[in-house]
Every structure is written in structure tokens, then in C-alpha cells.
PDB file of N, CA and C in Angstrom:
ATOM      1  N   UNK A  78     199.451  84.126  62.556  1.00 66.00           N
ATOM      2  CA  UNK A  78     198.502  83.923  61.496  1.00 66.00           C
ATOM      3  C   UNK A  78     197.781  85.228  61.174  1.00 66.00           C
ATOM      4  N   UNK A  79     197.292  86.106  62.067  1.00 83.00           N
ATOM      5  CA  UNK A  79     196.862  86.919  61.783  1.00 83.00           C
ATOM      6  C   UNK A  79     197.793  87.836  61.171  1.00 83.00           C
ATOM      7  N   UNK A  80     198.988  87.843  60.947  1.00 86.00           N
ATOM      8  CA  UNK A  80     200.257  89.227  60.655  1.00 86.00           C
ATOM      9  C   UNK A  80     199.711  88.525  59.100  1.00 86.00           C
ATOM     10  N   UNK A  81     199.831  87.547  58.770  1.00 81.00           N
ATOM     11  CA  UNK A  81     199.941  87.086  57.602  1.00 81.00           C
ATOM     12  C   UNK A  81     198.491  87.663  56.822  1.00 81.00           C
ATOM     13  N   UNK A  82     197.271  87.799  57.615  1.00 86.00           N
ATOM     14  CA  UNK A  82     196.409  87.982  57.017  1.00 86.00           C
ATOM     15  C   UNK A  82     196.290  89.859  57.031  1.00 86.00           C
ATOM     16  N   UNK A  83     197.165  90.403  57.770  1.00 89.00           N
ATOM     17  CA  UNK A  83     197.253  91.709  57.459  1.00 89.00           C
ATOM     18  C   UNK A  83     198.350  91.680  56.929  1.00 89.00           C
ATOM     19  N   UNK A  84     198.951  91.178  56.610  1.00 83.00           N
ATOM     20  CA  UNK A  84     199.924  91.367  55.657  1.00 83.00           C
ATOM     21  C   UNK A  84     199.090  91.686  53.941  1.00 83.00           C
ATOM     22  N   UNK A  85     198.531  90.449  54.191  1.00 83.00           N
ATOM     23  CA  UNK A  85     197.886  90.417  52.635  1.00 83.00           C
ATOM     24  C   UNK A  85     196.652  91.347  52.246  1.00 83.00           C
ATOM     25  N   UNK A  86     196.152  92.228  53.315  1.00 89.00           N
ATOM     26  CA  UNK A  86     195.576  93.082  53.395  1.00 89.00           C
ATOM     27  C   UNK A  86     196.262  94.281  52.720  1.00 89.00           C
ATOM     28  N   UNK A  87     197.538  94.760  53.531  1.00 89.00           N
ATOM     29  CA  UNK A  87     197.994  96.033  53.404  1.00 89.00           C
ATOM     30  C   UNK A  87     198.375  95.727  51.848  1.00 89.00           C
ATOM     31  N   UNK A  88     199.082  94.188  51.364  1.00 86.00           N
ATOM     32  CA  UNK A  88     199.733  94.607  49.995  1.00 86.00           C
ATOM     33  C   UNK A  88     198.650  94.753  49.102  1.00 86.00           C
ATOM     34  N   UNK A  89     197.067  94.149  49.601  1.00 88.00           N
ATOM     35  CA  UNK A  89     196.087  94.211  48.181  1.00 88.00           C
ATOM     36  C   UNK A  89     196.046  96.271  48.574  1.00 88.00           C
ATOM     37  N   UNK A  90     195.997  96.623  49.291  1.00 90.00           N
ATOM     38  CA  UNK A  90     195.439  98.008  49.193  1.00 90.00           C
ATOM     39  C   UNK A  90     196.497  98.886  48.827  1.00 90.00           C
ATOM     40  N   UNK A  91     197.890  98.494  48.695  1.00 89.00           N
ATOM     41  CA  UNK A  91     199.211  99.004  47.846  1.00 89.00           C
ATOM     42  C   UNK A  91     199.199  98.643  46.633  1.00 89.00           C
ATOM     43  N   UNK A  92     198.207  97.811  46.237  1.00 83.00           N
ATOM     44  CA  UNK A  92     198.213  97.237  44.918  1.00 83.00           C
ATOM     45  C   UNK A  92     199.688  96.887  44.151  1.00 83.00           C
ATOM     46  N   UNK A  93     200.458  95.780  45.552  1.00 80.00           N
ATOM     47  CA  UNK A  93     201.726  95.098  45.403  1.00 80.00           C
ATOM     48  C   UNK A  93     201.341  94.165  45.035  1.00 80.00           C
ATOM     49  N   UNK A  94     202.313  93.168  44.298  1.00 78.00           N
ATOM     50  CA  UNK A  94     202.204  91.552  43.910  1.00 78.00           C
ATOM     51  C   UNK A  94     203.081  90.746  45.071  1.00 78.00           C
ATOM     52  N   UNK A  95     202.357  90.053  46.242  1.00 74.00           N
ATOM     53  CA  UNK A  95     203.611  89.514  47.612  1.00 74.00           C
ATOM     54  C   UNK A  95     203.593  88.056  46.613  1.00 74.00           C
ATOM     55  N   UNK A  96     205.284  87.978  46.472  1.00 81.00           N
ATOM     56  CA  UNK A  96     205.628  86.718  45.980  1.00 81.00           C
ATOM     57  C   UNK A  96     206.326  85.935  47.055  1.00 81.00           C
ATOM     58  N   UNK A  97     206.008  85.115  47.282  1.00 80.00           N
ATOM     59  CA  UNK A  97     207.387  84.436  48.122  1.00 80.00           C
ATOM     60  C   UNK A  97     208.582  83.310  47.486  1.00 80.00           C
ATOM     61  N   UNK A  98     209.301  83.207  47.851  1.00 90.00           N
ATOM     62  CA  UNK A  98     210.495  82.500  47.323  1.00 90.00           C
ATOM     63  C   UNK A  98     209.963  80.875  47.158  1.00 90.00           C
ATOM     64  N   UNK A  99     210.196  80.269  46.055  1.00 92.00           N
ATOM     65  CA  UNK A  99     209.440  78.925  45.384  1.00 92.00           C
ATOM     66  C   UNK A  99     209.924  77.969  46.771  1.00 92.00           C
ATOM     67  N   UNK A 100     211.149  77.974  47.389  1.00 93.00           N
ATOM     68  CA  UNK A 100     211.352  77.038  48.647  1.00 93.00           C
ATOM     69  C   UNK A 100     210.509  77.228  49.429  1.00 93.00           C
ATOM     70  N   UNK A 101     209.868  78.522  49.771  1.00 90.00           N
ATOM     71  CA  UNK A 101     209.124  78.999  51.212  1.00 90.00           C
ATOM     72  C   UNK A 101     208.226  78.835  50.855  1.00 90.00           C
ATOM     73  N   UNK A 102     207.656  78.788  49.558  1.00 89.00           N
ATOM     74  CA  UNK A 102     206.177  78.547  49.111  1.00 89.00           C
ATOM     75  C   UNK A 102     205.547  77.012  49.599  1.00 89.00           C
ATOM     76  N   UNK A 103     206.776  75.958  48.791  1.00 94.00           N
ATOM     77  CA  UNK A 103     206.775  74.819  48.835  1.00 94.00           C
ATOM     78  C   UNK A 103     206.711  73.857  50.567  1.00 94.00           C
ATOM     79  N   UNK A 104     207.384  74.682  51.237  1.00 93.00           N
ATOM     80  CA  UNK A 104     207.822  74.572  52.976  1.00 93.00           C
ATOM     81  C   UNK A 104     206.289  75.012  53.332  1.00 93.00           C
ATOM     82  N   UNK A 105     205.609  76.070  52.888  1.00 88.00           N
ATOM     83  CA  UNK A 105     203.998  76.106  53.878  1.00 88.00           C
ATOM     84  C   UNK A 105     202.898  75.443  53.386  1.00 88.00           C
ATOM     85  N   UNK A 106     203.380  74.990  51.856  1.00 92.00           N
ATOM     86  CA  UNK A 106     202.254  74.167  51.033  1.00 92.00           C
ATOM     87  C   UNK A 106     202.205  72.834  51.987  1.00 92.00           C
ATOM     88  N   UNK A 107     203.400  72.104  52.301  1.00 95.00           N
ATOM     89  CA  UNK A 107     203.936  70.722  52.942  1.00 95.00           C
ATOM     90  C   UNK A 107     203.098  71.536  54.568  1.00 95.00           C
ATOM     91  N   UNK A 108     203.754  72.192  54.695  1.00 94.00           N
ATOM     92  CA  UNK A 108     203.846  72.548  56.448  1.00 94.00           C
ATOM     93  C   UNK A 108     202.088  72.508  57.208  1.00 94.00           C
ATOM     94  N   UNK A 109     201.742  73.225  56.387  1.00 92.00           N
ATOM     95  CA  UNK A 109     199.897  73.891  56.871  1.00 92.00           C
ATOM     96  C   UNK A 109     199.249  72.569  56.800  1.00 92.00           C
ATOM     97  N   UNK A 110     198.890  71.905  55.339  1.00 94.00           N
ATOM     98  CA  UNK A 110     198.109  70.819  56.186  1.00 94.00           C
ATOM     99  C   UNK A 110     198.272  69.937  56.600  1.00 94.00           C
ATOM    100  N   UNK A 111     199.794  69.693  57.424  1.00 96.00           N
ATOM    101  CA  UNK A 111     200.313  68.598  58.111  1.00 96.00           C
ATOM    102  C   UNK A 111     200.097  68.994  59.584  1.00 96.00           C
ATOM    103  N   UNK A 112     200.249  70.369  59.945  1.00 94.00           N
ATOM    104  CA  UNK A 112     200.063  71.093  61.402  1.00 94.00           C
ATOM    105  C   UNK A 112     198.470  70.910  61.412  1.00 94.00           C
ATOM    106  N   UNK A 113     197.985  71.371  60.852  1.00 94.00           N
ATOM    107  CA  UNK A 113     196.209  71.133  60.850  1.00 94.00           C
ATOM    108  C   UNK A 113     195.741  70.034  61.043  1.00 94.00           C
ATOM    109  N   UNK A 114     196.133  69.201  60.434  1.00 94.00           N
ATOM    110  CA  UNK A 114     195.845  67.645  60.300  1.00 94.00           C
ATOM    111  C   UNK A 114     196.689  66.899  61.761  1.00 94.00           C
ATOM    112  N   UNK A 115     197.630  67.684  62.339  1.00 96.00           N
ATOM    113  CA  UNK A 115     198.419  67.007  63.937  1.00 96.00           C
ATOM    114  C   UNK A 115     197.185  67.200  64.663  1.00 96.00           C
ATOM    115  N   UNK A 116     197.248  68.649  64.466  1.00 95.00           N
ATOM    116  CA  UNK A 116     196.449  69.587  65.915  1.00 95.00           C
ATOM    117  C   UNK A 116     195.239  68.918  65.974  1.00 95.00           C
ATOM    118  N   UNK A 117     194.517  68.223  64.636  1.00 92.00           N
ATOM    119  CA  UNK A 117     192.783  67.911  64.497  1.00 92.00           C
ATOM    120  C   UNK A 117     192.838  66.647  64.987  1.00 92.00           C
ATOM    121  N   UNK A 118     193.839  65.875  64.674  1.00 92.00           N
ATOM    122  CA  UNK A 118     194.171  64.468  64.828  1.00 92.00           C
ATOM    123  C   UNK A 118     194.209  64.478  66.609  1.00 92.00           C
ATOM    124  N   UNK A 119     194.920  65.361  67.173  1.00 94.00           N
ATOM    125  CA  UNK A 119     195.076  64.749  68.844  1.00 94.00           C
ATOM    126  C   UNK A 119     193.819  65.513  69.783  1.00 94.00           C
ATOM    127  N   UNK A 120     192.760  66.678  68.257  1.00 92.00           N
ATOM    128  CA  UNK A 120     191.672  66.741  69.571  1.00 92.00           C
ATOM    129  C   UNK A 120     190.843  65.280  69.089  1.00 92.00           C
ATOM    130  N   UNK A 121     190.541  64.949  67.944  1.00 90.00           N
ATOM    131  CA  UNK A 121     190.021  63.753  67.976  1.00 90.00           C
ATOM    132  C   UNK A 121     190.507  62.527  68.766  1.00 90.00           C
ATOM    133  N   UNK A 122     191.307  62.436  68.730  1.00 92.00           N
ATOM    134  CA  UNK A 122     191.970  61.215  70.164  1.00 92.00           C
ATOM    135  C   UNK A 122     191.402  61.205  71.104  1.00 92.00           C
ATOM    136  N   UNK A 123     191.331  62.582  71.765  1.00 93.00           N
ATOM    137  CA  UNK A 123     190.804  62.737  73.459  1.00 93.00           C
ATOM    138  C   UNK A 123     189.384  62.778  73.415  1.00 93.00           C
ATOM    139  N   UNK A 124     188.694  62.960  72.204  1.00 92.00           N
ATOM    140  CA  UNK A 124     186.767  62.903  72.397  1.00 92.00           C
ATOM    141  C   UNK A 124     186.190  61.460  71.753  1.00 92.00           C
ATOM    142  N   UNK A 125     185.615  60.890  72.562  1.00 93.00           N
ATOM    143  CA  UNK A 125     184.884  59.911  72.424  1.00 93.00           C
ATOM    144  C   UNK A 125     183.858  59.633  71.350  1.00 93.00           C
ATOM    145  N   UNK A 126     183.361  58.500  71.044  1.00 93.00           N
ATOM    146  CA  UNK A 126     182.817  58.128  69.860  1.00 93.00           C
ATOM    147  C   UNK A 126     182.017  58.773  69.956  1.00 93.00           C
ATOM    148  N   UNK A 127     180.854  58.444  70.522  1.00 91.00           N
ATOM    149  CA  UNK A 127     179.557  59.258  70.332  1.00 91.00           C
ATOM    150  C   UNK A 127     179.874  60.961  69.924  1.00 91.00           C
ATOM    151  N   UNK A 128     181.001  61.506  70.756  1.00 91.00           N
ATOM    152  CA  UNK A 128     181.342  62.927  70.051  1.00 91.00           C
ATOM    153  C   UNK A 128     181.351  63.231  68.671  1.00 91.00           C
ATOM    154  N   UNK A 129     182.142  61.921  67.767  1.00 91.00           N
ATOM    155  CA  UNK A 129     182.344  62.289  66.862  1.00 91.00           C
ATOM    156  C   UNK A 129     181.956  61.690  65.809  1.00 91.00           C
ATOM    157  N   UNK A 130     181.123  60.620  66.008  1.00 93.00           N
ATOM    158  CA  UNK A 130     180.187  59.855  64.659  1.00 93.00           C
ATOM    159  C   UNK A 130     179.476  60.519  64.042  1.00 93.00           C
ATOM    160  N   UNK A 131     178.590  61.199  64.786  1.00 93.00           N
ATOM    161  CA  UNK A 131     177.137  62.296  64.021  1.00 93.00           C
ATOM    162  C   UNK A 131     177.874  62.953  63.382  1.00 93.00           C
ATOM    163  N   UNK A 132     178.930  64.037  63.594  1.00 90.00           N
ATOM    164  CA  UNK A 132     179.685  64.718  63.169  1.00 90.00           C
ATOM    165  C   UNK A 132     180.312  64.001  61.845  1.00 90.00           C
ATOM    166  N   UNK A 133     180.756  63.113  62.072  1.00 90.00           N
ATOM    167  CA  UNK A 133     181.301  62.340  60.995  1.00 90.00           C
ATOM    168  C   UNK A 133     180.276  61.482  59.919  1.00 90.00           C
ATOM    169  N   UNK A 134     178.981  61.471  60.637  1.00 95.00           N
ATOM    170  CA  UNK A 134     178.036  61.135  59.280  1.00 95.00           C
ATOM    171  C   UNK A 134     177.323  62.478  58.602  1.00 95.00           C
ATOM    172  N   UNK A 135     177.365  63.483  59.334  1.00 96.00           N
ATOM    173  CA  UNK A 135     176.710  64.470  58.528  1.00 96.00           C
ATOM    174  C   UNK A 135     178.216  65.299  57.567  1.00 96.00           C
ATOM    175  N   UNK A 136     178.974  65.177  57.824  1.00 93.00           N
ATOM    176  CA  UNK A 136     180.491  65.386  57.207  1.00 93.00           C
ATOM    177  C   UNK A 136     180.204  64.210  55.656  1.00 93.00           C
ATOM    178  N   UNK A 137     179.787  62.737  55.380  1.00 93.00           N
ATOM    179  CA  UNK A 137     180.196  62.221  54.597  1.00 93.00           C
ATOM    180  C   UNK A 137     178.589  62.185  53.892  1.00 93.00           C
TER     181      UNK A 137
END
């Protein structure tokens, strides 16, 4: 994650346009918030209510 964010560093200061290919675009659009949404989903599993109500009323 971080290569990616120096990636997009070095091309703004080359003043390149980084395109990626419309499949690979489409593959991290699907991919990112399904991995985000696993990883968030199984720490919420393992913490208990009281952990996560307050959290979840000041969230709505």
C-alpha cells in the first residue's frame, strides 16, 4: 500500500498521467472495499457489544 502511495507521489512530481488498464481499474474498484469490509467485519466479531454500540451510536 504504501509503494502505491509513492508511486502516486513520484508520478504527480513527473507531472505523468498513471492510467491503469480499465480491467485492473475495475478488479481494485470490486477488490478494496470488499478486503476492508472482510478485515472490519472479523475485528468486529471478536469485540463485544458494549465495545461497539457507543461507537456505533456516535457513527449514526
Amino acid at each position: 500500500m504504501v509503494l502505491a502511495f509513492l508511486l502516486g507521489i513520484v508520478a504527480a512530481r513527473l507531472k505523468r498521467d498513471l492510467k491503469f488498464p480499465e480491467g485492473l481499474f475495475t478488479s481494485f474498484t470490486i477488490y478494496l472495499p470488499v478486503a476492508i469490509g472482510m478485515k472490519g467485519g472479523c475485528k468486529l466479531s471478536l469485540a463485544s457489544f458494549d465495545e461497539v454500540i457507543y461507537p456505533a451510536i456516535a457513527a449514526v
